[in-house]
mmCIF file of C-alpha atoms in Angstrom:
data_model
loop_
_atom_site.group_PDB
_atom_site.id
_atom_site.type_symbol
_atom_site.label_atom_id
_atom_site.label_comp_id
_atom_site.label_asym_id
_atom_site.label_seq_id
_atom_site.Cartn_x
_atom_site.Cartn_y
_atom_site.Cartn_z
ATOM 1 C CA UNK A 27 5.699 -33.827 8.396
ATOM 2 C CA UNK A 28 8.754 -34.346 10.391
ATOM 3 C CA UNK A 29 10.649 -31.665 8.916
ATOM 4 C CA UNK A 30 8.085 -28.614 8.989
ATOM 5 C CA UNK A 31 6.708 -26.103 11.462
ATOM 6 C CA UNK A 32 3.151 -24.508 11.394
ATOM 7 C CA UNK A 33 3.067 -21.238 12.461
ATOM 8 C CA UNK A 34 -0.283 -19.364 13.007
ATOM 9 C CA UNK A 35 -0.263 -15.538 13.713
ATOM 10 C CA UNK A 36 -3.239 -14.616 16.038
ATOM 11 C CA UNK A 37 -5.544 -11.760 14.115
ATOM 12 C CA UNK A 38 -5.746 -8.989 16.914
ATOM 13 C CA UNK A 39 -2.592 -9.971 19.340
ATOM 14 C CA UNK A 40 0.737 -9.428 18.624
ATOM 15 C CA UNK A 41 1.109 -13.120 19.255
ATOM 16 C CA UNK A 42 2.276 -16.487 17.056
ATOM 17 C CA UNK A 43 1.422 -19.944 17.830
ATOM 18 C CA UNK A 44 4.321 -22.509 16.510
ATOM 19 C CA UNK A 45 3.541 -26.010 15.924
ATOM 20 C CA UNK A 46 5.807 -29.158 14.988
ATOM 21 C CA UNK A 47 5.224 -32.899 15.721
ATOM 22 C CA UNK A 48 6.715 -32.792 19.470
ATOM 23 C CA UNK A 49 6.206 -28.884 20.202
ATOM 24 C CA UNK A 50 4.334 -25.997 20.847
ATOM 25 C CA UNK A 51 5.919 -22.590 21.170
ATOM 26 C CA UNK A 52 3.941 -19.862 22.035
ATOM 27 C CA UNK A 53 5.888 -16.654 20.417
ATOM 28 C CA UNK A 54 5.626 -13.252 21.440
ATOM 29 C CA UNK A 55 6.774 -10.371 18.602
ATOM 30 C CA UNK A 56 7.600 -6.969 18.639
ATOM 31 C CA UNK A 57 5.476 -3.868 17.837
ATOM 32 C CA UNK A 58 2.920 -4.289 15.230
ATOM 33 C CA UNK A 59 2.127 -0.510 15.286
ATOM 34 C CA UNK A 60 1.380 0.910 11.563
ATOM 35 C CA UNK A 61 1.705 -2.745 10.257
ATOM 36 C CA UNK A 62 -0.656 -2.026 7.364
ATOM 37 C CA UNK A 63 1.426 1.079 6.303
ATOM 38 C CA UNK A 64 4.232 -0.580 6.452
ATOM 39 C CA UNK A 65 3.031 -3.390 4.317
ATOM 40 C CA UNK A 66 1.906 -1.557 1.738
ATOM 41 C CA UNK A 67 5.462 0.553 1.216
ATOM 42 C CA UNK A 68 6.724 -3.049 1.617
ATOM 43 C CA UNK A 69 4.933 -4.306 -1.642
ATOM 44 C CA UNK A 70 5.515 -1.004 -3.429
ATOM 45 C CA UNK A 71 9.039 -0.845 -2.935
ATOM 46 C CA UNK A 72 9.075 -4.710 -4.388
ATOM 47 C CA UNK A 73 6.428 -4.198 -7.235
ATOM 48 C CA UNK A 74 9.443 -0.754 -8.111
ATOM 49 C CA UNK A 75 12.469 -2.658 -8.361
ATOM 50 C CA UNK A 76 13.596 -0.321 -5.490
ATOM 51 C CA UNK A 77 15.308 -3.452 -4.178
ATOM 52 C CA UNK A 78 17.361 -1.226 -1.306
ATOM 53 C CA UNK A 79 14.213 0.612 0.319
ATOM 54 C CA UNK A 80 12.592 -3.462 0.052
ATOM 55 C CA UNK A 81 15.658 -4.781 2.048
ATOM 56 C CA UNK A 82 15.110 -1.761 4.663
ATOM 57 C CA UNK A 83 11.640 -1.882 4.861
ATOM 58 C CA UNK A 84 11.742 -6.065 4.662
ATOM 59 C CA UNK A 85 14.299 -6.122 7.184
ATOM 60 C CA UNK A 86 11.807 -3.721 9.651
ATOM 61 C CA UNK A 87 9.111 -6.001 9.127
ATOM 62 C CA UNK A 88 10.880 -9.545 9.620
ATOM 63 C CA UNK A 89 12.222 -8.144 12.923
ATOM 64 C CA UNK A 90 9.026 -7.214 14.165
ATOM 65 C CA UNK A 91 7.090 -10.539 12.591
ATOM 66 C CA UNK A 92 9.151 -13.411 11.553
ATOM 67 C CA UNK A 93 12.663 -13.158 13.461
ATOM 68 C CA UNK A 94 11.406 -14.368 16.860
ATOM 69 C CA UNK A 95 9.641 -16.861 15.003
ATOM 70 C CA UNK A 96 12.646 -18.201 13.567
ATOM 71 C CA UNK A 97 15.032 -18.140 16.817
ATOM 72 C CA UNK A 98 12.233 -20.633 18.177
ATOM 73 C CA UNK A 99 12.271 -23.298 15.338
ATOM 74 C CA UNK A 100 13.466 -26.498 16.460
ATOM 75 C CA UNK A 101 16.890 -27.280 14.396
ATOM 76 C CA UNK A 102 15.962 -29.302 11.136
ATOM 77 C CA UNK A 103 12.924 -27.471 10.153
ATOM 78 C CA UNK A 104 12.998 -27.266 6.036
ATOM 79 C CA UNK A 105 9.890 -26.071 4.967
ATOM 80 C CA UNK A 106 7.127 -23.187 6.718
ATOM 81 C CA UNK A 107 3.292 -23.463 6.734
ATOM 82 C CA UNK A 108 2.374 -20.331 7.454
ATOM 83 C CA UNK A 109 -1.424 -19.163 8.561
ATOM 84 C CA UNK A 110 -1.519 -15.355 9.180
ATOM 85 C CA UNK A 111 -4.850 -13.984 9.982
ATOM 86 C CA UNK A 112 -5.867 -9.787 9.978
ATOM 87 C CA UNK A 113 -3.727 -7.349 8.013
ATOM 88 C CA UNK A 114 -0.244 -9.784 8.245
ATOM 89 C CA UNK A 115 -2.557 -12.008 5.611
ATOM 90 C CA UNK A 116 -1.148 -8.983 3.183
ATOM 91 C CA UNK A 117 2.127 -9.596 4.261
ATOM 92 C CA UNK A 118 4.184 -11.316 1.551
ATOM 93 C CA UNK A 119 6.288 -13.631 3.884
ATOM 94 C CA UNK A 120 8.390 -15.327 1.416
ATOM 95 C CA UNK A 121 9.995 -12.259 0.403
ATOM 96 C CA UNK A 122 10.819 -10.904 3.674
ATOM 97 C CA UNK A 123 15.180 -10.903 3.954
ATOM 98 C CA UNK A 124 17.361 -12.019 6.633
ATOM 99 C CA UNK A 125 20.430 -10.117 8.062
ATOM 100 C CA UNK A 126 22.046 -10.835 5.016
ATOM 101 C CA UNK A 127 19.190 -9.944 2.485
ATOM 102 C CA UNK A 128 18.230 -13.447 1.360
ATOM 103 C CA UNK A 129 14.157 -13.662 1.010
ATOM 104 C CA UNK A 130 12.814 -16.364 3.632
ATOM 105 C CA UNK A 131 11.824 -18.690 0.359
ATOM 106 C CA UNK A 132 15.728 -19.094 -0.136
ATOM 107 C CA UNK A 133 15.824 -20.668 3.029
ATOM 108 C CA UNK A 134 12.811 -22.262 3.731
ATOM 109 C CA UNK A 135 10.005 -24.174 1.553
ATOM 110 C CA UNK A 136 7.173 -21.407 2.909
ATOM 111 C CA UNK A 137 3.043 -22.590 1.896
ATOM 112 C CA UNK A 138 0.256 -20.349 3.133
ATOM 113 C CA UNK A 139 -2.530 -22.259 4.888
ATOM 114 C CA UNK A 140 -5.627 -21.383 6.110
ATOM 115 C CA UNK A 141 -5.755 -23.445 9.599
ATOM 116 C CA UNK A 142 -4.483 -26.523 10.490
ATOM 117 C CA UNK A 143 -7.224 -28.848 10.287
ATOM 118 C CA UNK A 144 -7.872 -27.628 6.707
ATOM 119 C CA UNK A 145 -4.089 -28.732 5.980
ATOM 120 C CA UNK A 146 -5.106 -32.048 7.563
ATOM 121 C CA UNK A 147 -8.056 -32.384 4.955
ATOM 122 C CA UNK A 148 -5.887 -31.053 2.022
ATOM 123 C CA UNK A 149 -2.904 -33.993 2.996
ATOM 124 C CA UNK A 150 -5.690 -36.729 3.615
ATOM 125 C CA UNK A 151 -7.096 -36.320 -0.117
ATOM 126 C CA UNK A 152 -5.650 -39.279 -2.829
ATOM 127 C CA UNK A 153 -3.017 -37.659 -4.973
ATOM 128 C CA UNK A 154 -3.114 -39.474 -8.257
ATOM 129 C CA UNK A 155 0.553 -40.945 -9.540
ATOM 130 C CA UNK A 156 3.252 -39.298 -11.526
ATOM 131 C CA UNK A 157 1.868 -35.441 -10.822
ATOM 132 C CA UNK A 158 2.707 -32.918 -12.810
ATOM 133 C CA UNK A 159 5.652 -30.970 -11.536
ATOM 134 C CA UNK A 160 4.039 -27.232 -12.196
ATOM 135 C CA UNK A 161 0.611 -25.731 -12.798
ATOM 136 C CA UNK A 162 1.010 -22.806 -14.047
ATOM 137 C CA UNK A 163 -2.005 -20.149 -14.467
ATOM 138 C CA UNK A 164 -1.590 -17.065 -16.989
ATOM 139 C CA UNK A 165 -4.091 -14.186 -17.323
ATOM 140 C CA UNK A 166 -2.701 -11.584 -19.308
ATOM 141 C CA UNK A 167 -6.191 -9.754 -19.825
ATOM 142 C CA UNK A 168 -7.947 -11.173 -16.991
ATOM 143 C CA UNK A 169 -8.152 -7.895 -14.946
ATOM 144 C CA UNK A 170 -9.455 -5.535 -17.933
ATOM 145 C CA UNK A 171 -12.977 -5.550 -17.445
ATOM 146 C CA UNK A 172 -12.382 -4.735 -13.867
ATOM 147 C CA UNK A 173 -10.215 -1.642 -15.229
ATOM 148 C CA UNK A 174 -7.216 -3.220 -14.578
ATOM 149 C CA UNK A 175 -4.608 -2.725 -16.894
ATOM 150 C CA UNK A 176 -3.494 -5.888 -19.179
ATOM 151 C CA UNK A 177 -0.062 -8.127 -17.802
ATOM 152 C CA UNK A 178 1.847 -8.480 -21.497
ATOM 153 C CA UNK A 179 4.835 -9.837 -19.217
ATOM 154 C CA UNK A 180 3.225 -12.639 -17.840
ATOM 155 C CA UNK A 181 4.038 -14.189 -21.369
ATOM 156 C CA UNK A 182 7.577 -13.215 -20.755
ATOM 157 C CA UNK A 183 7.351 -14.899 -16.932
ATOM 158 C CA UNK A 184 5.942 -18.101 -18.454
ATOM 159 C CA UNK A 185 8.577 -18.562 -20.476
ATOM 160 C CA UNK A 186 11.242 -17.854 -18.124
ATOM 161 C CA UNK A 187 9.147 -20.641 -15.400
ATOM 162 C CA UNK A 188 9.649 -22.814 -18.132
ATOM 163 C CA UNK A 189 13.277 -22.486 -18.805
ATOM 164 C CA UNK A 190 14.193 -23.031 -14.994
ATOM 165 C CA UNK A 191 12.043 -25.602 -13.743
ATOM 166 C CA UNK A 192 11.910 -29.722 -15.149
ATOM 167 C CA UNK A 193 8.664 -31.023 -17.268
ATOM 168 C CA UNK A 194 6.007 -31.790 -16.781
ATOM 169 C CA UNK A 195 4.631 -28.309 -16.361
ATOM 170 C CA UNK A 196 0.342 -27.815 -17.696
ATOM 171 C CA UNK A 197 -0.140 -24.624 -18.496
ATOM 172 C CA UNK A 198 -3.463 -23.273 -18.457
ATOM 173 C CA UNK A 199 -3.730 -19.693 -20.458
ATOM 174 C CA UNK A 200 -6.279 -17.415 -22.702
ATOM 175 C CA UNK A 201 -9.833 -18.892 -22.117
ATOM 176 C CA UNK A 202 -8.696 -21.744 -20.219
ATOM 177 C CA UNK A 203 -7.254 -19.810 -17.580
ATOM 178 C CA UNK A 204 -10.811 -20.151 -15.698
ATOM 179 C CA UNK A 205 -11.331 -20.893 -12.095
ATOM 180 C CA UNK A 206 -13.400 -23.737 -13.173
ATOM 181 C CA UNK A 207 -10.337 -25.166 -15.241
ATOM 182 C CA UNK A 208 -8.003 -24.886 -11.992
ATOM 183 C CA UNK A 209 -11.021 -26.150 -9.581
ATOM 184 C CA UNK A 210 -11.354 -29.170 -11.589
ATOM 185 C CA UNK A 211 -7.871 -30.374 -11.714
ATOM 186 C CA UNK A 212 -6.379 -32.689 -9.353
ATOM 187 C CA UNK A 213 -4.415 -31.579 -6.384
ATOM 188 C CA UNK A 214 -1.526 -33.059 -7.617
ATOM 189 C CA UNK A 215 1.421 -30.761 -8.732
ATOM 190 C CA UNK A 216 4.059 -29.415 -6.634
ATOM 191 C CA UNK A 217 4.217 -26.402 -7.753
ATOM 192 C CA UNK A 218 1.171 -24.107 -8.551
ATOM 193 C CA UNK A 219 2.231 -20.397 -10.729
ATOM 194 C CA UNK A 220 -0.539 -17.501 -11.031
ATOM 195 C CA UNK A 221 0.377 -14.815 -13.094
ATOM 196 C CA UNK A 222 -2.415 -12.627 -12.466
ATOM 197 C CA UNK A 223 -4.030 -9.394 -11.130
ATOM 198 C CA UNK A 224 -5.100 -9.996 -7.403
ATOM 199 C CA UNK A 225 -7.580 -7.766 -4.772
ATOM 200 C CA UNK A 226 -7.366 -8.272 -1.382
ATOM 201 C CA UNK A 227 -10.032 -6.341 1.867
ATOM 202 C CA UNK A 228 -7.217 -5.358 4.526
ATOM 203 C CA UNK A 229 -10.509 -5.291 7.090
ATOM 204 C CA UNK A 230 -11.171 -9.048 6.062
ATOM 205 C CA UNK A 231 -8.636 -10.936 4.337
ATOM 206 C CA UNK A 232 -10.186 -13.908 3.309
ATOM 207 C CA UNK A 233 -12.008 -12.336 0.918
ATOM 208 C CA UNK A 234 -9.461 -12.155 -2.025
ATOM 209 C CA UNK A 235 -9.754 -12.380 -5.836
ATOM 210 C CA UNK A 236 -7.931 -13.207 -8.676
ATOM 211 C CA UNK A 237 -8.344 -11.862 -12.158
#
């Protein structure tokens, strides 16, 4: 699309590859030293509500990561595909603040991709008309057999989605919040919600799960 950029982050190189219709930047980025550690106090200081140790430790991270990323963007760019590989796949990107503590999805549209040619696949599939606007998946017990603890909120977060974005929105929740259930829909909505327990392997990141 005219508008976006696809930016890949190369798994063992402190390296990211920037892609739009008429360019290729090649981006070099700071130290990536301790980038797990960091990470993780990263997510904990979000999942705390400790929202000035998130700006700090955001603020380290989008220096190192996603600043000269940005300076590189041809003006015009709107919305982000981004495809990091190695530990910055545990990198929430869309929460990561600029100078002035906005999280990159306040200024961006930001997707996560896998690669490039899968986003080709993914835009070449029919879309049905008149999509719904939001898919939204709740799984409030999902996690307990795993010994997870149970996510009474995600009622709460539901209804909240509800109140701030425009109908249609599906909701899938209880025993229909399967992966069968979301497998078998169409790709079709703009917006897709899990509230849900997730698992991630920092040594391989594309082996994730969602309870």
């Amino acid at each position: 699309m005219p508008h976006e950029a696809y930016v890949a982050f190369a798994a063992r190189s402190s390296l990211a590859f920037v892609v739009t219709r008429s360019s290729l930047e090649v981006v070099h980025l700071a130290s990536l030293a301790n980038l797990e550690t960091r990470i993780s106090f990263f997510g904990a200081a979000l999942r705390g509500g400790d929202s000035e140790a998130a700006v700090a430790a955001g603020r380290a991270l989008a220096r190192a990561v996603l600043d000269p990323v940005l300076a590189r963007l041809p003006p015009g760019v709107r919305g982000l595909l981004l495809a990091p590989a190695g530990t910055l796949a545990l990198l929430p990107f869309a929460a990561l603040p600029d100078p002035n503590g906005r999280p990159l999805a306040a200024l961006f549209e930001v997707a996560y991709v896998s690669s490039l040619s899968w986003l080709g696949v993914l835009r070449r599939r029919q879309r049905p008309p008149q999509p719904v606007s939001v898919v939204a998946v709740v799984s409030t017990n999902g996690g307990v057999a795993a010994g997870l603890p149970a996510l009474p909120a995600s009622h709460a977060e539901l209804a909240e989605l509800t109140d701030s974005i425009a109908p249609p929105i599906e909701v899938l929740e209880g025993a229909q919040a399967t992966e069968s259930a979301l497998k078998g829909r169409p790709l079709a909505a703009k917006i897709l919600h899990i509230a849900a327990h997730a698992a991630a392997d920092p040594r391989e990141p594309s082996r994730y799960a969602i309870f």
